[in-house]
């Protein structure tokens, strides 16, 4: 196997695992650093930074080359990792997680772009993208388990330090073996556009992420952040229309085929965040599982995502990428339909079966989306095109979490408040005491009903994905653009 590709798999694994490995370390981190009220920002800071970095680094890779920018991205990731391991307060950890997120966000679009350039035929590219998608699937299972082992045996600090040797190895392989030819032209960086985009998107993502937990959409702080986002993003558009080398060429949004792919990404990843967040809530509150058992209900999604990612690579040449994506969206529609039918009487098997279908569907879809981008994007804008898709991937998770949180709260808050018990935890603790038997049954029915409404929303997203799949390009437009 190509040594550069091995390095790309390695660095992708680091970025993917870092997104999940922290979850099992949270109790130890909060016991050591305190600041329980800031827990959510350990994730949110990483999410915010990686979303912004993906699109900016995608453009910088087009300007200055993949090799230089991915090495810079890995270095930022490793510096952030080491600082996280050395953090002495929750505030420090959040800042260092943002630095780590910048590195991780830069890694994703550039690795996807480099795979498209390393492999010459569509079948080879499909297999390459399948392996990358497989890494993400495996990381979803391995990350929490590996993190728990390190925390139990050593210390939470080491979940960040272990990145360093593997990151350095990937830098060495890329620096030595990746050959890249760059046109010797004068390049200008759109600093002004990057600044306005970053401020505007940070404000927008902040208010979405924060309100997905608090649901205070019309508070004074929220209205202020909406205003900041609107002003800075409006100025950003004005700057981009006049920039010689815009950080995000607005012509990308005129590429209808590229927008179809981004719409599919938005739909699919919104479904994934709905499954990831609400299956554990359903499992603990309704099925009476503990946290570990609830996490295991998500394992089929990761496993079958991996299986079908590999299968997608082998189907290229036999079926078009459009047909494979359509097969995936049909699986998403079926899986979300089963989830929408969940009730307090549902069994473990129904959850396993539904999450398996979601995994199978995403395994078909995600590698093919990268192949599709390579078909429809201008080669000179491939990095920013993939960066925009990576940004959409992350942005969709924030949007999905906020939307589903609002739906769940609307469906459950009034009924749960009617018990007069104060704030009720969703980890199933109410089943262990403090509630009468009929109250426990009422709570389980209420939560199951709320989760069902969330999955009706994911079903609508899946229908949207199915419709978008009929507009996926099957022929490359590169020749027409050259």
Coordinates of C-alpha atoms in Angstrom, one line a residue:
X1 CA 0.0 0.0 0.0
X2 CA 1.2 3.5 -0.8
X3 CA 3.2 5.0 2.1
X4 CA 1.5 8.4 1.7
X5 CA -1.9 6.7 1.9
X6 CA -0.9 4.9 5.1
X7 CA 0.1 8.3 6.5
X8 CA -3.3 9.7 5.5
X9 CA -5.2 6.8 7.1
X10 CA -3.1 7.2 10.3
X11 CA -3.7 11.0 10.6
X12 CA -7.4 10.5 9.8
X13 CA -7.6 7.9 12.6
X14 CA -6.1 10.4 15.0
X15 CA -8.6 13.1 14.1
X16 CA -11.5 10.7 14.2
X17 CA -10.7 9.0 17.4
X18 CA -10.0 12.3 19.2
X19 CA -13.6 13.2 18.6
X20 CA -14.9 10.2 20.6
X21 CA -12.1 9.2 22.9
X22 CA -12.7 12.2 25.2
X23 CA -16.3 10.9 26.1
X24 CA -15.1 8.2 28.5
X25 CA -12.6 10.6 30.1
X26 CA -15.1 13.3 31.1
X27 CA -15.8 12.0 34.6
X28 CA -12.1 11.9 35.4
X29 CA -11.5 15.3 33.8
X30 CA -14.2 17.0 35.8
X31 CA -13.1 15.4 39.0
X32 CA -9.5 16.7 38.4
X33 CA -10.2 20.1 36.8
X34 CA -13.7 20.8 38.2
X35 CA -16.0 23.1 36.1
X36 CA -18.8 20.7 35.4
X37 CA -20.9 23.5 34.0
X38 CA -18.3 23.8 31.1
X39 CA -18.3 20.2 30.1
X40 CA -20.3 20.7 26.9
X41 CA -17.6 23.2 25.6
X42 CA -15.0 20.5 25.7
X43 CA -16.9 19.1 22.6
X44 CA -18.3 22.4 21.3
X45 CA -14.9 24.2 21.1
X46 CA -13.5 21.3 19.1
X47 CA -16.6 21.3 16.8
X48 CA -16.5 25.1 16.3
X49 CA -12.8 25.3 15.5
X50 CA -12.8 22.2 13.2
X51 CA -15.8 23.5 11.2
X52 CA -14.1 26.9 10.5
X53 CA -10.7 25.4 9.8
X54 CA -12.1 22.8 7.3
X55 CA -13.2 25.5 4.8
X56 CA -10.2 27.9 5.3
X57 CA -7.6 25.1 5.1
X58 CA -9.3 23.6 2.1
X59 CA -8.8 26.9 0.2
X60 CA -5.2 27.4 1.5
X61 CA -4.4 23.9 0.2
X62 CA -5.6 25.0 -3.3
X63 CA -3.3 28.1 -3.0
X64 CA -0.2 26.6 -1.4
X65 CA -0.4 22.9 -2.0
X66 CA -1.7 19.9 -0.1
X67 CA 1.7 18.8 1.3
X68 CA 2.6 22.0 3.0
X69 CA -0.9 22.7 4.5
X70 CA -1.5 19.1 5.8
X71 CA 1.8 19.1 7.6
X72 CA 1.0 22.5 9.1
X73 CA -2.4 21.1 10.1
X74 CA -0.9 18.0 11.7
X75 CA 1.6 20.2 13.7
X76 CA -1.3 22.4 15.0
X77 CA -3.2 19.2 15.9
X78 CA -0.2 17.8 17.8
X79 CA 0.5 21.1 19.6
X80 CA -3.1 21.3 20.6
X81 CA -3.0 17.6 21.8
X82 CA 0.0 18.2 24.0
X83 CA -1.4 21.4 25.5
X84 CA -4.7 19.5 26.3
X85 CA -2.7 16.8 28.1
X86 CA -1.0 19.6 30.1
X87 CA -4.1 21.5 30.9
X88 CA -4.5 22.6 34.6
X89 CA -8.0 24.0 34.4
X90 CA -11.2 23.5 32.5
X91 CA -10.8 26.9 30.8
X92 CA -7.4 26.0 29.6
X93 CA -8.6 22.6 28.3
X94 CA -11.4 24.3 26.3
X95 CA -9.0 26.7 24.7
X96 CA -6.5 23.9 23.9
X97 CA -9.3 21.8 22.5
X98 CA -10.1 24.6 20.1
X99 CA -6.5 24.6 18.9
X100 CA -6.7 20.8 18.5
X101 CA -9.9 21.3 16.5
X102 CA -8.2 23.7 14.1
X103 CA -5.7 21.0 13.3
X104 CA -8.4 18.3 13.0
X105 CA -10.5 20.5 10.8
X106 CA -7.6 21.1 8.5
X107 CA -6.7 17.4 8.2
X108 CA -10.1 16.2 7.0
X109 CA -10.6 18.1 3.7
X110 CA -6.9 17.8 2.7
X111 CA -6.7 14.1 3.2
X112 CA -9.9 13.6 1.1
X113 CA -8.4 15.8 -1.6
X114 CA -5.0 14.0 -1.5
X115 CA -6.7 10.6 -1.8
X116 CA -8.5 11.9 -4.9
X117 CA -5.1 12.8 -6.4
X118 CA -3.2 9.7 -5.3
X119 CA -5.5 7.4 -7.1
X120 CA -6.0 7.9 -10.8
X121 CA -9.1 5.7 -11.7
X122 CA -12.5 6.1 -10.2
X123 CA -12.5 2.6 -8.8
X124 CA -9.2 3.2 -7.0
X125 CA -10.5 6.5 -5.6
X126 CA -13.6 4.8 -4.4
X127 CA -11.6 2.2 -2.5
X128 CA -9.4 4.9 -1.1
X129 CA -12.4 6.9 0.1
X130 CA -13.9 3.7 1.5
X131 CA -10.9 3.0 3.6
X132 CA -11.0 6.6 5.0
X133 CA -14.7 6.2 5.8
X134 CA -14.0 2.8 7.4
X135 CA -11.5 4.6 9.7
X136 CA -14.2 6.9 10.9
X137 CA -16.6 4.0 11.5
X138 CA -14.0 2.0 13.4
X139 CA -13.0 5.1 15.4
X140 CA -16.6 5.4 16.6
X141 CA -16.3 2.0 18.3
X142 CA -12.6 2.0 19.3
X143 CA -12.3 5.6 20.6
X144 CA -14.6 5.3 23.7
X145 CA -13.2 1.8 24.5
X146 CA -9.6 2.8 24.1
X147 CA -10.2 6.0 26.1
X148 CA -11.8 4.1 28.9
X149 CA -8.8 1.8 29.1
X150 CA -6.2 4.6 29.2
X151 CA -8.2 6.5 31.9
X152 CA -8.5 3.4 34.0
X153 CA -4.9 2.2 33.6
X154 CA -2.9 5.5 33.4
X155 CA -4.5 9.0 33.4
X156 CA -6.9 11.1 31.2
X157 CA -3.9 13.2 30.2
X158 CA -2.5 10.4 28.1
X159 CA -5.5 10.2 25.8
X160 CA -4.0 13.4 24.3
X161 CA -0.3 12.5 24.5
X162 CA -0.7 9.2 22.5
X163 CA -1.4 11.3 19.4
X164 CA 2.2 12.6 19.2
X165 CA 4.3 9.6 18.0
X166 CA 1.6 8.7 15.4
X167 CA 1.3 12.2 14.2
X168 CA 5.1 12.6 13.9
X169 CA 5.2 9.3 11.9
X170 CA 2.6 10.6 9.5
X171 CA 4.5 13.9 9.0
X172 CA 7.6 11.9 8.2
X173 CA 5.9 9.7 5.6
X174 CA 4.1 12.6 3.9
X175 CA 7.2 14.8 3.8
X176 CA 9.4 12.1 2.4
X177 CA 7.1 10.3 0.0
X178 CA 4.4 12.7 -1.2
X179 CA 5.5 14.4 -4.5
X180 CA 3.5 17.5 -5.5
X181 CA 3.9 19.9 -8.4
X182 CA 2.8 23.5 -7.8
X183 CA 2.4 26.2 -10.5
X184 CA 4.8 29.0 -9.8
X185 CA 2.3 31.9 -9.6
X186 CA 1.9 34.7 -7.2
X187 CA -0.7 33.9 -4.6
X188 CA -2.7 36.3 -2.4
X189 CA -4.5 35.2 0.8
X190 CA -7.9 36.7 1.4
X191 CA -7.1 37.6 5.1
X192 CA -10.0 40.0 5.3
X193 CA -12.5 37.4 4.1
X194 CA -11.1 34.7 6.4
X195 CA -11.5 37.1 9.4
X196 CA -15.1 38.1 8.7
X197 CA -16.1 34.5 7.9
X198 CA -14.6 33.2 11.1
X199 CA -16.2 35.8 13.3
X200 CA -19.6 35.5 11.6
X201 CA -19.6 31.7 11.7
X202 CA -18.3 31.4 15.3
X203 CA -21.2 33.7 16.4
X204 CA -23.7 31.6 14.4
X205 CA -22.4 28.2 15.5
X206 CA -22.1 29.4 19.1
X207 CA -25.7 30.5 19.3
X208 CA -26.9 27.2 17.6
X209 CA -24.8 25.0 19.9
X210 CA -25.6 26.9 23.1
X211 CA -29.4 27.0 22.3
X212 CA -29.4 23.3 21.4
X213 CA -28.9 22.8 25.2
X214 CA -30.8 25.8 26.7
X215 CA -33.5 26.4 24.0
X216 CA -33.4 30.2 24.8
X217 CA -33.6 31.2 21.1
X218 CA -35.0 34.7 21.7
X219 CA -32.9 35.7 24.8
X220 CA -30.9 38.9 24.7
X221 CA -27.6 37.1 24.2
X222 CA -29.0 35.0 21.4
X223 CA -30.4 38.1 19.6
X224 CA -27.0 39.8 20.0
X225 CA -25.2 36.8 18.5
X226 CA -27.7 36.7 15.6
X227 CA -26.9 40.3 14.9
X228 CA -23.1 39.7 15.0
X229 CA -23.4 36.8 12.7
X230 CA -25.7 38.7 10.2
X231 CA -23.4 41.7 10.1
X232 CA -20.1 39.9 9.7
X233 CA -21.4 37.3 7.2
X234 CA -22.9 40.1 5.1
X235 CA -19.6 42.0 5.1
X236 CA -17.9 38.7 4.3
X237 CA -20.0 38.3 1.1
X238 CA -19.3 41.9 0.1
X239 CA -15.5 41.3 0.6
X240 CA -15.6 38.0 -1.4
X241 CA -17.3 39.6 -4.3
X242 CA -14.4 42.0 -4.6
X243 CA -11.5 39.8 -3.6
X244 CA -8.9 38.8 -6.2
X245 CA -8.5 35.3 -4.6
X246 CA -11.6 34.8 -2.3
X247 CA -11.2 32.4 0.6
X248 CA -14.6 30.9 -0.4
X249 CA -15.3 31.6 -4.1
X250 CA -19.0 32.4 -4.3
X251 CA -19.1 30.7 -7.7
X252 CA -19.1 27.4 -5.8
X253 CA -22.7 28.1 -4.8
X254 CA -23.7 28.4 -8.5
X255 CA -22.5 24.8 -9.1
X256 CA -25.8 23.0 -8.7
X257 CA -24.3 19.6 -8.8
X258 CA -21.9 20.5 -5.9
X259 CA -24.8 21.9 -3.9
X260 CA -26.8 18.6 -4.3
X261 CA -23.8 16.8 -2.8
X262 CA -23.7 19.3 0.1
X263 CA -27.5 18.9 0.6
X264 CA -27.0 15.1 0.8
X265 CA -24.2 15.6 3.4
X266 CA -26.4 17.9 5.4
X267 CA -29.3 15.5 5.4
X268 CA -27.2 12.4 6.2
X269 CA -25.1 13.8 9.0
X270 CA -28.2 15.4 10.6
X271 CA -29.6 11.9 10.8
X272 CA -26.4 10.6 12.3
X273 CA -26.3 13.2 15.1
X274 CA -30.0 12.4 15.8
X275 CA -29.2 8.7 16.2
X276 CA -26.0 9.3 18.2
X277 CA -27.7 11.6 20.8
X278 CA -31.2 10.1 21.2
X279 CA -30.6 6.4 21.1
X280 CA -28.6 6.5 24.4
X281 CA -31.4 8.7 25.9
X282 CA -34.0 6.2 24.8
X283 CA -31.9 3.3 26.0
X284 CA -31.3 4.7 29.5
X285 CA -34.7 6.3 30.1
X286 CA -37.0 3.9 28.5
X287 CA -35.2 0.5 28.2
X288 CA -33.4 0.9 31.6
X289 CA -29.9 0.5 30.3
X290 CA -26.8 1.8 31.9
X291 CA -24.4 4.2 30.0
X292 CA -22.2 1.4 28.7
X293 CA -25.1 -0.7 27.5
X294 CA -26.7 2.4 25.9
X295 CA -23.4 3.1 24.0
X296 CA -23.4 -0.5 22.7
X297 CA -26.7 0.1 21.0
X298 CA -24.9 2.4 18.7
X299 CA -22.2 -0.1 17.9
X300 CA -24.1 -1.7 14.9
X301 CA -24.2 1.7 13.2
X302 CA -20.4 2.0 13.4
X303 CA -19.8 -1.6 12.3
X304 CA -22.2 -1.6 9.4
X305 CA -21.0 1.8 8.3
X306 CA -17.5 0.3 8.0
X307 CA -18.8 -2.8 6.2
X308 CA -20.7 -0.9 3.5
X309 CA -17.9 1.6 3.1
X310 CA -15.7 -1.2 1.9
X311 CA -18.6 -2.7 -0.1
X312 CA -19.1 0.7 -1.9
X313 CA -15.5 0.6 -3.1
X314 CA -16.1 -2.8 -4.7
X315 CA -19.4 -1.8 -6.3
X316 CA -17.8 1.0 -8.3
X317 CA -17.5 -0.1 -11.9
X318 CA -20.5 -2.4 -11.5
X319 CA -22.9 0.4 -10.4
X320 CA -22.7 4.2 -10.8
X321 CA -21.9 6.3 -7.8
X322 CA -25.5 7.7 -8.2
X323 CA -27.0 4.3 -7.9
X324 CA -25.0 3.4 -4.8
X325 CA -26.0 6.7 -3.1
X326 CA -29.6 5.9 -3.9
X327 CA -29.3 2.5 -2.3
X328 CA -27.9 4.2 0.8
X329 CA -30.7 6.7 1.0
X330 CA -33.3 4.0 0.7
X331 CA -31.6 2.3 3.7
X332 CA -31.7 5.6 5.6
X333 CA -35.4 6.0 4.8
X334 CA -36.1 2.5 6.1
X335 CA -33.9 2.9 9.2
X336 CA -35.4 6.2 10.2
X337 CA -39.0 4.9 9.6
X338 CA -38.2 2.1 12.2
X339 CA -36.8 4.7 14.6
X340 CA -39.9 6.9 14.2
X341 CA -42.0 3.9 15.4
X342 CA -40.1 3.5 18.7
X343 CA -42.3 3.4 21.8
X344 CA -42.0 2.4 25.4
X345 CA -42.8 -1.1 24.4
X346 CA -40.0 -1.4 21.8
X347 CA -37.3 -4.0 22.3
X348 CA -33.5 -3.8 22.1
X349 CA -33.6 -5.6 18.8
X350 CA -35.7 -2.9 17.1
X351 CA -33.0 -0.3 18.1
X352 CA -30.2 -2.6 17.0
X353 CA -31.9 -3.2 13.7
X354 CA -32.7 0.5 13.0
X355 CA -29.1 1.7 13.9
X356 CA -27.7 -1.1 11.6
X357 CA -29.8 0.2 8.7
X358 CA -28.6 3.7 9.3
X359 CA -25.0 2.5 9.3
X360 CA -25.4 0.5 6.1
X361 CA -26.9 3.5 4.4
X362 CA -24.2 6.0 5.5
X363 CA -21.5 3.4 4.5
X364 CA -22.8 3.5 0.9
X365 CA -23.4 7.3 0.8
X366 CA -20.3 9.0 2.4
X367 CA -17.5 7.5 0.2
X368 CA -19.5 8.1 -2.9
X369 CA -20.1 11.8 -2.0
X370 CA -16.3 12.3 -2.2
X371 CA -16.2 10.6 -5.6
X372 CA -19.0 12.8 -6.8
X373 CA -17.3 16.0 -5.6
X374 CA -14.2 15.0 -7.7
X375 CA -16.5 14.6 -10.7
X376 CA -18.2 18.0 -10.5
X377 CA -15.6 20.3 -8.9
X378 CA -13.1 22.5 -10.9
X379 CA -9.7 20.8 -10.3
X380 CA -8.3 24.1 -9.2
X381 CA -11.0 24.4 -6.6
X382 CA -11.0 20.8 -5.4
X383 CA -9.6 21.6 -2.0
X384 CA -12.1 24.4 -1.2
X385 CA -15.0 22.3 -2.7
X386 CA -14.1 19.4 -0.3
X387 CA -13.5 21.9 2.5
X388 CA -17.0 23.3 2.0
X389 CA -18.4 19.8 2.1
X390 CA -16.4 19.1 5.3
X391 CA -17.8 22.3 6.8
X392 CA -21.3 21.3 5.8
X393 CA -20.7 17.9 7.6
X394 CA -19.8 19.7 10.8
X395 CA -22.4 22.4 10.5
X396 CA -25.2 19.8 9.9
X397 CA -24.4 18.2 13.3
X398 CA -24.8 21.6 15.0
X399 CA -28.1 22.3 13.1
X400 CA -29.4 18.7 13.7
X401 CA -28.6 18.8 17.5
X402 CA -30.4 22.2 17.8
X403 CA -33.4 21.2 15.8
X404 CA -33.9 17.8 17.5
X405 CA -33.3 19.3 20.9
X406 CA -36.1 21.8 20.2
X407 CA -38.4 19.1 19.0
X408 CA -37.7 16.8 22.0
X409 CA -38.2 19.7 24.5
X410 CA -41.5 20.8 22.9
X411 CA -42.7 17.2 23.0
X412 CA -41.7 16.4 26.6
X413 CA -41.1 19.5 28.7
X414 CA -44.7 20.4 29.6
X415 CA -45.7 16.8 30.4
X416 CA -42.6 16.2 32.5
X417 CA -43.1 19.5 34.4
X418 CA -46.7 18.4 35.2
X419 CA -45.2 15.9 37.7
X420 CA -43.9 18.8 39.8
X421 CA -40.6 17.0 40.5
X422 CA -38.2 19.7 39.3
X423 CA -35.6 18.9 36.6
X424 CA -35.7 15.3 35.6
X425 CA -32.6 13.5 34.5
X426 CA -32.7 11.5 31.2
X427 CA -30.4 8.8 32.4
X428 CA -33.2 6.6 33.8
X429 CA -32.4 7.4 37.5
X430 CA -36.1 8.1 38.0
X431 CA -36.8 4.4 37.7
X432 CA -34.7 3.7 40.9
X433 CA -36.7 5.6 43.4
X434 CA -38.5 8.9 44.2
X435 CA -41.3 8.2 41.7
X436 CA -44.4 6.1 41.9
X437 CA -44.8 3.2 39.6
X438 CA -47.4 5.0 37.5
X439 CA -45.1 8.1 37.3
X440 CA -42.2 6.0 36.0
X441 CA -44.5 4.6 33.3
X442 CA -45.7 8.1 32.5
X443 CA -42.1 9.3 32.2
X444 CA -41.1 6.4 30.0
X445 CA -44.1 7.0 27.7
X446 CA -43.3 10.7 27.5
X447 CA -39.6 10.3 26.7
X448 CA -40.4 7.6 24.2
X449 CA -42.9 9.9 22.5
X450 CA -40.4 12.7 22.4
X451 CA -37.7 10.5 20.8
X452 CA -40.3 9.3 18.3
X453 CA -41.0 12.9 17.2
X454 CA -37.2 13.4 16.8
X455 CA -37.0 10.4 14.5
X456 CA -40.0 11.6 12.5
X457 CA -37.8 14.6 11.8
X458 CA -34.9 12.4 10.8
X459 CA -37.3 10.4 8.5
X460 CA -38.1 13.7 6.7
X461 CA -34.4 14.4 6.4
X462 CA -34.0 10.8 4.9
X463 CA -36.8 11.5 2.4
X464 CA -35.0 14.7 1.4
X465 CA -31.8 12.7 0.9
X466 CA -33.6 10.2 -1.3
X467 CA -34.9 13.1 -3.5
X468 CA -31.5 14.7 -3.7
X469 CA -29.9 11.4 -4.7
X470 CA -31.8 11.5 -8.1
X471 CA -29.9 14.7 -9.0
X472 CA -26.4 13.4 -8.3
X473 CA -24.1 13.7 -11.3
X474 CA -22.9 10.5 -13.0
X475 CA -20.5 12.1 -15.5
X476 CA -17.4 14.2 -14.8
X477 CA -17.6 17.9 -15.7
X478 CA -13.8 18.4 -15.4
X479 CA -13.2 18.3 -19.2
X480 CA -15.8 20.9 -19.7
X481 CA -14.1 23.1 -17.1
X482 CA -10.5 22.7 -18.4

